Coordinates of C-alpha atoms in Angstrom, one line a residue:
M1 CA -29.5 13.7 22.7
G2 CA -28.9 10.8 20.1
A3 CA -32.0 11.5 18.6
S4 CA -31.1 15.3 18.0
T5 CA -27.9 14.4 16.8
T6 CA -29.7 12.0 14.1
L7 CA -32.2 14.8 13.2
S8 CA -29.5 17.1 12.7
A9 CA -27.3 15.1 10.2
W10 CA -30.3 14.0 8.6
R11 CA -31.1 17.7 8.1
L12 CA -27.7 18.4 7.0
Q13 CA -27.9 15.8 4.5
L14 CA -30.9 16.6 2.8
A15 CA -30.1 20.3 2.6
L16 CA -27.0 19.9 1.1
P17 CA -27.8 17.4 -1.5
S18 CA -25.2 18.5 -4.0
L19 CA -22.7 17.4 -2.0
A20 CA -23.8 13.9 -1.4
S21 CA -23.2 11.0 -3.5
P22 CA -26.3 9.8 -4.9
R23 CA -25.8 6.3 -3.2
A24 CA -25.7 8.5 0.2
V25 CA -28.8 10.3 -0.6
A26 CA -30.4 7.3 -1.7
G27 CA -29.3 5.4 1.6
G28 CA -30.5 8.3 3.7
L29 CA -34.0 7.9 2.3
Y30 CA -34.0 4.1 2.4
N31 CA -33.6 4.6 6.2
C32 CA -37.2 5.8 5.9
V33 CA -38.2 2.3 5.6
A34 CA -37.6 0.3 8.5
T35 CA -36.6 -3.4 8.1
A36 CA -35.1 -5.9 10.9
L37 CA -32.1 -8.4 10.6
T38 CA -33.1 -11.7 10.4
F39 CA -32.1 -14.3 13.1
R40 CA -30.2 -16.1 10.8
E41 CA -27.9 -12.6 10.1
R42 CA -27.7 -11.8 13.6
E43 CA -26.3 -15.2 14.2
A44 CA -23.7 -14.8 11.6
S45 CA -21.9 -11.6 13.5
M46 CA -21.6 -9.9 16.9
S47 CA -23.4 -6.6 17.5
L48 CA -21.3 -3.8 19.1
D49 CA -22.7 -0.9 21.2
L50 CA -21.2 2.1 19.6
T51 CA -22.8 4.8 21.8
P52 CA -19.2 5.2 23.3
Y53 CA -18.4 7.0 19.6
G54 CA -21.5 8.9 19.8
I55 CA -23.2 6.4 17.1
Y56 CA -26.4 5.4 18.0
V57 CA -27.4 2.8 15.3
T58 CA -28.7 -0.3 16.7
Q59 CA -27.9 -2.6 13.8
V60 CA -24.4 -3.1 13.9
L61 CA -22.7 -6.2 12.7
R62 CA -19.5 -6.5 14.0
N63 CA -16.8 -9.2 12.2
A64 CA -19.5 -10.8 10.0
S65 CA -18.8 -13.6 7.9
P66 CA -17.6 -13.0 4.4
A67 CA -21.2 -15.0 3.4
A68 CA -22.7 -12.3 5.4
L69 CA -21.0 -9.4 4.0
Y70 CA -21.8 -10.8 0.5
E71 CA -25.6 -10.8 1.5
E72 CA -25.4 -7.5 2.8
G73 CA -23.8 -5.8 -0.4
V74 CA -26.0 -7.9 -2.9
R75 CA -29.2 -6.2 -1.0
H76 CA -28.0 -2.8 0.1
D77 CA -25.3 -2.0 -2.0
D78 CA -25.4 -3.1 -5.2
D79 CA -22.8 -5.5 -5.4
Q80 CA -22.6 -8.6 -7.4
M81 CA -21.4 -12.2 -7.0
T82 CA -19.2 -13.3 -9.8
A83 CA -18.9 -16.2 -11.8
L84 CA -15.5 -16.6 -10.1
G85 CA -17.2 -16.3 -6.4
A86 CA -15.6 -13.0 -5.8
L87 CA -17.8 -9.9 -4.7
A88 CA -17.6 -7.5 -7.5
T89 CA -18.2 -3.8 -6.5
H90 CA -17.5 0.1 -7.0
S91 CA -15.7 2.6 -5.0
G92 CA -17.5 5.4 -6.5
S93 CA -16.0 8.4 -8.1
K94 CA -12.5 7.8 -6.8
T95 CA -10.9 4.9 -7.9
G96 CA -7.2 5.4 -6.2
R97 CA -5.6 7.4 -3.3
S98 CA -6.3 10.8 -2.9
P99 CA -2.2 11.7 -1.5
K100 CA -3.4 15.6 -1.8
D101 CA -6.4 15.1 0.3
K102 CA -4.3 13.5 3.1
R103 CA -3.5 15.3 6.7
I104 CA -2.1 14.5 10.1
V105 CA -3.0 16.7 13.2
E106 CA -0.8 19.0 14.3
E107 CA 0.2 18.0 18.0
E108 CA 2.6 18.9 20.3
A109 CA 3.6 15.0 21.2
S110 CA 4.4 14.3 17.8
V111 CA 4.9 17.9 15.9
Q112 CA 8.6 17.6 16.1
D113 CA 8.9 14.1 14.6
I114 CA 7.1 14.4 11.3
W115 CA 7.8 15.0 7.9
W116 CA 5.8 18.2 7.1
G117 CA 5.2 19.2 3.8
D118 CA 3.5 17.9 0.5
V119 CA 3.4 14.2 1.8
N120 CA 2.1 15.0 5.6
I121 CA 0.3 18.2 5.4
K122 CA -0.6 20.0 8.8
L123 CA -4.4 20.0 10.0
N124 CA -5.6 21.8 13.2
E125 CA -7.1 20.1 15.7
H126 CA -10.6 21.8 15.3
S127 CA -11.1 20.8 11.7
F128 CA -10.6 17.3 12.6
L129 CA -13.0 17.3 15.2
T130 CA -15.5 19.1 13.1
N131 CA -14.6 16.3 10.4
R132 CA -14.7 13.5 12.8
Q133 CA -18.1 14.4 14.0
R134 CA -19.4 15.0 10.4
A135 CA -18.4 11.4 10.0
I136 CA -20.7 10.5 12.9
D137 CA -23.6 12.7 12.0
Y138 CA -23.2 10.8 8.8
M139 CA -23.3 7.2 10.1
N140 CA -26.3 8.2 12.5
T141 CA -28.2 8.4 9.4
R142 CA -27.6 4.8 8.4
Q143 CA -29.7 1.8 8.8
R144 CA -27.1 -0.6 9.8
L145 CA -23.7 -0.1 10.3
Y146 CA -20.4 -2.7 10.2
V147 CA -17.3 -3.2 12.6
V148 CA -14.2 -4.8 11.5
D149 CA -12.0 -5.6 14.5
G150 CA -8.4 -6.9 13.7
Y151 CA -4.7 -6.5 14.0
A152 CA -1.9 -4.8 12.4
G153 CA 1.4 -7.0 12.7
W154 CA 1.8 -10.5 12.8
D155 CA 4.5 -10.3 15.5
P156 CA 2.0 -10.1 18.6
K157 CA 5.1 -7.9 20.3
Y158 CA 4.4 -5.2 17.9
R159 CA 0.9 -5.6 16.9
L160 CA -1.8 -2.9 16.8
K161 CA -5.6 -3.7 17.4
I162 CA -7.6 -1.6 14.9
R163 CA -11.3 -0.9 14.8
V164 CA -13.0 0.0 11.9
I165 CA -16.5 1.5 11.7
C166 CA -18.0 1.9 8.2
A167 CA -21.4 2.0 6.2
R168 CA -20.6 0.1 3.4
P169 CA -20.4 -4.0 3.4
Y170 CA -17.7 -4.4 0.9
H171 CA -15.4 -1.8 3.2
A172 CA -16.1 -4.3 5.8
L173 CA -15.0 -7.4 3.6
F174 CA -11.9 -5.5 2.5
M175 CA -10.6 -4.9 5.9
H176 CA -12.0 -8.4 7.1
N177 CA -9.3 -9.5 4.7
M178 CA -6.9 -7.2 4.8
L179 CA -6.3 -6.6 8.6
I180 CA -5.0 -10.1 10.4
R181 CA -8.0 -12.1 11.4
P182 CA -8.3 -12.6 15.1
K183 CA -9.3 -16.3 16.6
R184 CA -13.2 -16.1 18.5
K185 CA -11.1 -15.9 21.7
E186 CA -8.9 -13.4 21.0
L187 CA -12.0 -11.1 19.5
A188 CA -14.1 -12.0 22.6
E189 CA -10.7 -10.0 24.6
F190 CA -10.5 -7.6 22.1
N191 CA -11.5 -5.0 24.1
E192 CA -10.4 -1.3 23.7
P193 CA -8.3 -0.4 20.1
D194 CA -5.3 1.1 19.9
Y195 CA -6.9 3.0 16.4
V196 CA -10.1 3.9 15.4
I197 CA -11.3 4.2 11.5
Y198 CA -14.3 6.1 11.0
N199 CA -14.9 5.4 7.3
A200 CA -18.1 7.6 6.3
G201 CA -16.1 8.3 2.5
E202 CA -20.1 8.4 1.0
F203 CA -20.4 11.6 2.7
P204 CA -18.4 14.6 1.4
A205 CA -15.9 17.1 3.8
N206 CA -17.5 20.3 3.8
V207 CA -14.9 22.7 1.4
F208 CA -15.3 25.7 3.7
T209 CA -13.8 23.7 6.9
K210 CA -10.4 25.3 7.5
D211 CA -7.7 23.1 5.7
M212 CA -10.3 21.7 3.2
T213 CA -9.1 21.8 -0.3
S214 CA -11.6 19.2 -1.8
K215 CA -14.6 17.4 -0.7
T216 CA -12.0 14.6 0.2
S217 CA -10.1 14.1 3.4
V218 CA -8.2 11.5 4.7
E219 CA -7.2 12.5 8.2
L220 CA -5.1 10.9 11.1
S221 CA -4.7 12.0 14.9
F222 CA -1.5 10.1 16.5
E223 CA -2.7 11.8 19.8
L224 CA -6.6 10.8 19.5
R225 CA -5.3 7.5 17.7
E226 CA -8.4 7.9 14.9
I227 CA -8.6 7.9 11.3
V228 CA -11.5 9.6 9.6
I229 CA -12.5 9.1 5.8
L230 CA -14.9 11.4 4.1
G231 CA -15.3 12.1 0.4
T232 CA -13.6 8.9 -1.0
E233 CA -14.9 5.2 -1.0
Y234 CA -12.1 3.8 -2.0
A235 CA -11.1 1.1 0.0
G236 CA -7.3 1.5 -0.2
E237 CA -7.4 4.5 1.9
M238 CA -8.0 2.3 5.2
K239 CA -5.2 0.1 4.1
K240 CA -2.7 3.0 3.8
G241 CA -4.0 4.7 6.9
V242 CA -2.5 1.8 8.9
F243 CA 0.3 1.5 7.3
T244 CA 1.2 5.1 8.0
V245 CA 0.5 4.5 11.6
M246 CA 2.8 1.7 11.6
N247 CA 5.2 4.4 9.8
Y248 CA 5.3 6.4 12.6
L249 CA 5.2 4.2 15.6
M250 CA 7.3 1.3 14.4
P251 CA 10.7 3.7 14.4
K252 CA 9.7 4.9 17.3
R253 CA 10.6 1.8 19.0
G254 CA 13.7 1.2 16.9
V255 CA 11.7 -1.0 14.3
L256 CA 11.9 -0.3 10.4
S257 CA 8.7 -0.3 8.6
M258 CA 9.5 -0.9 4.9
H259 CA 6.8 -0.9 1.7
C260 CA 7.9 -4.1 0.3
S261 CA 7.3 -7.5 -0.5
A262 CA 8.7 -10.6 1.1
N263 CA 9.4 -14.2 0.7
E264 CA 11.5 -17.3 1.9
G265 CA 13.5 -20.1 0.5
P266 CA 13.4 -23.5 1.5
D267 CA 16.5 -23.1 3.9
G268 CA 14.8 -19.7 5.8
D269 CA 16.5 -17.8 3.6
V270 CA 14.7 -14.2 3.1
S271 CA 14.4 -11.9 0.2
L272 CA 12.8 -8.1 0.5
F273 CA 11.5 -6.6 -2.8
F274 CA 11.6 -2.9 -2.9
G275 CA 9.5 -1.3 -5.9
L276 CA 7.2 1.5 -7.0
S277 CA 4.3 0.4 -9.4
G278 CA 5.2 -1.3 -12.4
T279 CA 8.5 -2.8 -11.4
G280 CA 7.9 -5.9 -11.1
K281 CA 7.5 -6.2 -6.9
T282 CA 4.5 -8.5 -6.7
T283 CA 5.4 -10.6 -9.9
L284 CA 8.9 -11.4 -8.7
S285 CA 8.2 -12.1 -5.2
A286 CA 5.4 -14.3 -5.9
D287 CA 7.6 -17.9 -6.7
T288 CA 6.5 -21.3 -6.4
R289 CA 9.9 -22.2 -5.3
R290 CA 9.6 -19.9 -2.5
R291 CA 6.8 -19.3 0.7
L292 CA 5.6 -15.9 0.4
I293 CA 5.7 -13.8 3.8
G294 CA 3.6 -10.8 2.4
D295 CA 3.3 -8.8 -0.7
D296 CA 3.1 -5.2 0.2
E297 CA 4.1 -4.1 3.8
H298 CA 6.5 -5.5 6.4
C299 CA 8.3 -4.3 9.6
W300 CA 12.1 -5.4 10.1
T301 CA 13.0 -6.0 14.2
D302 CA 15.6 -7.5 16.3
E303 CA 14.1 -11.1 15.8
G304 CA 13.1 -10.7 11.8
V305 CA 10.5 -9.6 9.4
F306 CA 7.1 -9.8 10.0
N307 CA 4.0 -8.9 7.5
I308 CA 1.7 -6.1 8.7
E309 CA -1.1 -7.2 6.7
G310 CA -3.5 -10.3 7.1
G311 CA -4.2 -9.9 3.2
C312 CA -3.3 -8.9 -0.4
Y313 CA -4.4 -5.8 -2.6
A314 CA -3.2 -7.0 -6.1
K315 CA -3.6 -5.5 -9.1
C316 CA -5.7 -7.3 -11.7
I317 CA -5.5 -5.2 -14.8
H318 CA -4.8 -7.8 -17.7
L319 CA -5.0 -10.6 -14.8
S320 CA -4.4 -13.7 -16.4
S321 CA -4.0 -17.7 -15.4
D322 CA -0.9 -17.6 -17.5
K323 CA 0.7 -14.6 -16.2
E324 CA -0.1 -14.6 -12.7
P325 CA -1.4 -18.1 -11.5
Q326 CA -0.9 -17.2 -7.7
I327 CA -3.1 -14.1 -7.8
F328 CA -5.6 -15.7 -10.3
Q329 CA -6.1 -18.4 -8.2
A330 CA -6.7 -16.4 -5.2
I331 CA -9.8 -14.9 -7.1
R332 CA -12.7 -16.8 -5.4
F333 CA -15.1 -16.5 -2.7
G334 CA -14.2 -14.0 0.0
T335 CA -12.3 -12.0 -2.6
V336 CA -13.2 -8.5 -2.8
L337 CA -13.0 -7.1 -6.9
E338 CA -12.9 -3.5 -6.6
N339 CA -13.6 -1.8 -10.0
T340 CA -13.7 -4.4 -12.4
V341 CA -16.2 -4.6 -15.5
V342 CA -18.7 -7.8 -15.0
D343 CA -20.6 -9.1 -17.7
P344 CA -24.0 -8.5 -16.5
N345 CA -25.7 -11.6 -17.4
T346 CA -22.7 -14.2 -17.3
R347 CA -21.3 -12.5 -14.2
E348 CA -17.8 -13.1 -16.0
V349 CA -15.2 -10.8 -14.9
D350 CA -13.4 -8.7 -17.8
F351 CA -9.9 -8.1 -16.4
S352 CA -8.8 -6.8 -19.6
S353 CA -11.0 -3.7 -19.4
A354 CA -10.1 -0.6 -18.0
S355 CA -13.2 1.2 -18.7
I356 CA -13.9 2.2 -14.9
T357 CA -10.0 2.6 -14.3
E358 CA -6.7 1.0 -14.9
N359 CA -6.3 0.4 -11.3
T360 CA -8.7 -2.4 -10.8
R361 CA -8.0 -4.6 -7.5
A362 CA -8.6 -7.6 -5.6
S363 CA -8.3 -8.1 -2.0
Y364 CA -8.1 -11.3 -0.9
P365 CA -6.8 -13.4 2.8
I366 CA -3.0 -13.9 2.4
E367 CA -4.0 -17.9 3.0
Y368 CA -5.6 -17.6 -0.5
I369 CA -2.1 -17.8 -1.8
S370 CA -1.4 -21.8 -2.0
N371 CA 2.4 -21.0 -0.6
A372 CA 2.0 -18.5 1.6
K373 CA 4.0 -18.8 5.3
I374 CA 1.4 -18.8 8.0
P375 CA 2.2 -17.1 10.5
C376 CA 3.4 -14.2 8.2
V377 CA 6.8 -13.9 10.2
G378 CA 10.7 -14.6 9.0
G379 CA 14.4 -14.5 9.6
H380 CA 16.8 -11.6 8.9
P381 CA 16.5 -10.8 5.0
K382 CA 19.6 -12.4 3.3
N383 CA 18.9 -10.3 0.2
I384 CA 17.3 -6.8 -0.4
I385 CA 16.4 -6.3 -4.2
L386 CA 15.5 -2.7 -5.3
L387 CA 13.7 -2.7 -8.3
T388 CA 13.6 -0.3 -10.7
C389 CA 12.0 0.1 -14.6
D390 CA 14.5 2.2 -16.1
A391 CA 13.0 3.6 -19.6
F392 CA 15.9 5.1 -20.1
G393 CA 17.8 1.8 -20.9
V394 CA 21.0 2.8 -19.4
L395 CA 20.8 1.2 -15.9
P396 CA 22.4 -2.4 -15.8
P397 CA 20.1 -5.4 -15.3
V398 CA 21.6 -6.2 -12.1
S399 CA 24.2 -4.5 -9.9
K400 CA 25.5 -5.7 -6.5
L401 CA 25.2 -2.5 -4.0
T402 CA 27.9 -1.2 -1.2
P403 CA 26.2 -0.3 1.5
E404 CA 26.8 3.3 0.9
Q405 CA 25.1 2.8 -2.9
A406 CA 22.0 0.4 -1.1
M407 CA 21.3 3.5 1.1
Y408 CA 21.5 5.9 -1.6
H409 CA 19.2 3.9 -4.2
Y410 CA 17.1 3.3 -1.2
L411 CA 16.5 7.0 -0.4
S412 CA 16.4 7.7 -4.2
G413 CA 13.4 5.7 -4.9
Y414 CA 13.9 5.9 -8.5
T415 CA 11.7 4.5 -11.5
A416 CA 10.6 6.1 -14.7
K417 CA 7.3 6.8 -16.3
V418 CA 6.5 6.0 -20.2
A419 CA 4.5 7.4 -22.6
G420 CA 1.1 6.5 -22.1
T421 CA 1.0 6.1 -18.3
E422 CA 0.4 9.5 -17.8
V423 CA -1.6 12.0 -20.1
G424 CA 1.3 14.3 -21.2
V425 CA 4.2 11.8 -21.0
K426 CA 5.8 11.8 -24.3
E427 CA 9.3 10.5 -23.4
P428 CA 10.5 8.6 -20.3
E429 CA 10.3 10.7 -17.2
A430 CA 12.4 10.1 -14.0
T431 CA 10.1 9.3 -10.8
F432 CA 11.6 9.3 -7.5
S433 CA 9.9 8.2 -4.2
A434 CA 11.7 8.2 -0.9
C435 CA 12.3 4.7 0.5
F436 CA 10.2 3.5 -2.6
G437 CA 7.3 4.7 -0.6
A438 CA 7.6 8.4 0.0
A439 CA 3.4 8.7 0.2
F440 CA 3.4 6.8 3.1
L441 CA 6.6 7.9 5.2
V442 CA 6.0 10.0 8.4
W443 CA 9.4 10.5 9.6
H444 CA 12.0 12.1 7.2
P445 CA 13.2 9.6 5.1
T446 CA 16.7 9.3 6.5
K447 CA 15.1 8.0 9.9
Y448 CA 14.0 4.7 7.8
A449 CA 17.3 4.6 6.1
E450 CA 19.4 4.9 8.9
L451 CA 17.4 2.1 10.4
L452 CA 17.9 -0.2 7.0
A453 CA 21.5 0.5 7.6
E454 CA 22.1 -0.3 10.7
Q455 CA 20.1 -3.8 10.3
M456 CA 21.9 -4.6 7.1
R457 CA 25.2 -4.0 8.8
K458 CA 24.2 -6.3 11.8
N459 CA 22.7 -9.1 9.8
D460 CA 25.4 -9.0 6.7
T461 CA 22.4 -8.5 4.2
H462 CA 23.4 -8.2 0.4
A463 CA 21.8 -5.7 -1.5
W464 CA 21.3 -5.6 -5.1
L465 CA 19.8 -3.0 -8.0
V466 CA 17.6 -4.8 -10.2
N467 CA 16.3 -2.9 -13.6
T468 CA 13.1 -4.9 -15.1
G469 CA 12.9 -1.7 -18.0
W470 CA 14.2 -1.1 -21.0
S471 CA 17.7 -2.5 -22.8
G472 CA 19.1 -1.4 -26.1
G473 CA 18.0 2.0 -25.7
A474 CA 15.3 4.3 -24.1
Y475 CA 11.7 3.6 -24.4
G476 CA 10.6 3.8 -28.1
V477 CA 13.8 2.5 -29.1
G478 CA 15.3 -0.5 -27.1
S479 CA 13.0 -3.1 -25.7
R480 CA 11.7 -4.4 -22.3
I481 CA 14.3 -6.8 -20.4
K482 CA 12.8 -10.1 -21.1
L483 CA 11.0 -11.2 -17.5
A484 CA 12.8 -14.7 -18.1
Y485 CA 16.0 -12.8 -17.9
T486 CA 14.9 -11.3 -14.7
R487 CA 13.7 -14.2 -13.1
A488 CA 17.0 -15.8 -14.0
I489 CA 18.6 -13.0 -12.0
I490 CA 16.8 -13.2 -9.2
D491 CA 17.3 -17.1 -8.9
A492 CA 21.0 -16.3 -9.3
I493 CA 21.1 -14.0 -6.1
H494 CA 19.1 -16.4 -4.2
S495 CA 21.7 -19.7 -5.1
G496 CA 24.5 -17.4 -4.1
E497 CA 26.0 -17.9 -7.7
L498 CA 25.5 -14.3 -8.6
A499 CA 27.8 -13.0 -5.7
Q500 CA 30.5 -15.2 -6.9
S501 CA 30.6 -13.6 -10.4
P502 CA 33.3 -11.4 -11.2
T503 CA 31.8 -7.7 -11.9
V504 CA 32.8 -4.6 -13.9
E505 CA 32.3 -1.0 -12.7
D506 CA 29.5 0.8 -14.5
P507 CA 31.0 3.9 -16.2
Y508 CA 28.2 6.8 -15.0
F509 CA 26.9 5.1 -11.5
G510 CA 29.9 3.1 -10.1
L511 CA 27.8 0.3 -9.8
S512 CA 29.3 -3.5 -9.7
V513 CA 28.0 -5.0 -12.7
P514 CA 28.3 -9.0 -12.6
L515 CA 30.0 -10.4 -16.1
S516 CA 27.9 -13.5 -16.1
C517 CA 24.5 -14.9 -14.8
P518 CA 23.1 -18.1 -15.6
G519 CA 20.2 -18.0 -18.2
V520 CA 21.2 -14.4 -19.0
P521 CA 23.5 -13.7 -22.3
A522 CA 26.5 -11.7 -21.2
S523 CA 25.8 -8.9 -23.4
V524 CA 22.6 -7.9 -22.1
L525 CA 24.4 -7.8 -18.5
Q526 CA 26.4 -4.7 -19.9
P527 CA 24.1 -2.2 -21.4
A528 CA 26.7 -0.2 -23.5
S529 CA 27.3 -3.4 -25.3
V530 CA 23.4 -3.4 -26.7
W531 CA 23.3 0.1 -27.8
S532 CA 23.7 0.5 -31.3
D533 CA 24.4 4.4 -30.9
R534 CA 27.1 4.7 -28.4
D535 CA 27.0 8.4 -28.3
G536 CA 23.3 8.4 -27.6
Y537 CA 23.9 5.6 -24.7
D538 CA 27.0 8.2 -23.2
A539 CA 24.1 11.0 -23.5
T540 CA 21.4 9.4 -21.8
G541 CA 23.9 7.6 -19.0
R542 CA 24.9 11.5 -18.1
K543 CA 21.4 12.3 -18.4
L544 CA 20.1 10.1 -15.9
A545 CA 23.1 10.7 -13.5
R546 CA 22.2 14.4 -13.4
L547 CA 18.5 13.9 -12.4
F548 CA 19.8 11.3 -9.7
V549 CA 21.8 13.7 -8.1
E550 CA 19.7 16.7 -8.7
N551 CA 17.0 14.8 -6.7
F552 CA 19.7 13.7 -3.9
S553 CA 20.8 17.3 -3.2
K554 CA 17.3 17.9 -1.2
Y555 CA 18.9 15.5 1.4
A556 CA 22.6 17.3 1.4
G557 CA 23.5 17.9 5.2
Q558 CA 20.9 15.3 6.0
T559 CA 22.9 11.9 5.5
A560 CA 26.2 11.0 6.2
V561 CA 28.8 12.0 3.4
G562 CA 29.4 8.1 2.6
I563 CA 26.1 7.7 1.5
Q564 CA 26.5 10.4 -1.0
T565 CA 29.2 8.5 -2.6
G566 CA 27.3 5.9 -3.2
G567 CA 25.7 7.9 -6.3
P568 CA 26.8 8.4 -9.6
R569 CA 30.4 9.3 -10.5
V570 CA 30.9 13.2 -10.2
E571 CA 32.9 13.7 -13.1
T572 CA 30.4 11.9 -15.5
V573 CA 27.5 14.3 -14.2
T574 CA 29.7 17.4 -14.9
A575 CA 31.3 16.3 -18.1

């Protein structure tokens, strides 16, 4: 039966060469040449029998060391070891996530829980099983496969056992970094995983399969506890697939899952940083005076917060030792550099080049950050910082939020695009992403907002809105708020000084704006005072307020009346 399955998959691949990537076809032809793993390679890892999954490949490297995966990547996958010691690799034609190709299987046990729509698109079970078999058939054409067993969640009470089955060494090294690495005894007792990821990203989905709209598909079944990846080799799909699972399971247990970074001060005070791309979440949470709990995904329980991941996945376009010293120092042996440009002779990395993509990435274990807190857990947050990059230039650099305002802005998840970030963007464009991570939510956003409100109330947590965007005018007229000012604001939040400052109410959003902050000119704190065109400020303020109200209208009837009062002042919107 195994031989028949393998032969069928091989015939399918040869019959449909136009659907397979060049690497997939070349890899298939390479299977005709049998080579054996060396004794040293076998010693470097543990093998695993995959026949229970319908996979009959005998050369399986389980939880191979980074050194072994480097060798595999260089020998069999055209990867390069860089001058910095990191492994440079490419993700093929997909250099970012494919949110329009994400699917969740419609199943009786979860169908009433899921926030169906553009974020969570329904998939029928037959199509899922078809695609899973397609992935398995492809894997059966490979000479060798890689398995990574690891954990999601640093709190043992809530952690999940994740098994990744993949065909590329770089995918194995990536998940070795991003999952929490089990100790030798834990690995020996790992047994059956809670979730399995079949990553056959080199092989495409069949566009004639029901519910498929492209050759890419990232699918999740909560009932079967499986994720299937076809048609994309971008490693971030695995990371966010695990996060999506946690975003479903944790709220069922009364635990808030969050798309945020977290750090801890010398006195144990924890801060959470929420923010979309370009708002400074990674930069501001990387503070040498505070220990990093995690840079992207966390959960908040009755005991405190814990990081979901065992590593970091940092953007590295224009990375330098001056701008981001902690991240730059993490680029060393064991780190995966994804889609960066490398000099073929010197192996030096050109972090300034976007010739492959703007979305160049580095994946490394969290302990590569010198001041990381291991285990990655902390107490209840003292401060929550909602970051936005307001390109309209009307939001204050910092505002203290009431509980209602915190929920309103958490549900809104606002930032702005500026000219040059996307084709066709000529002027500031408001972007709203619920809970600062709508693409990864499973429940309706109000489920997460209610959990956040409850935790803030129980733990007397303060909330702040920090604008890292423009001041003195909109993009093209004003200027970006200096990073030194934003850092001074964050410092004042952590020291408690900002909470003691007198405030004045913002005219359009009703926010409490501090009148003073150490290290920041008082005029900068009040947006209207640094606009030369007061009429322009008023018009732009009303415009942005209307955009907030229009976006929040989709939550009408689904949120408490108090939360709705946390938005812009009604009279300013209708003026």
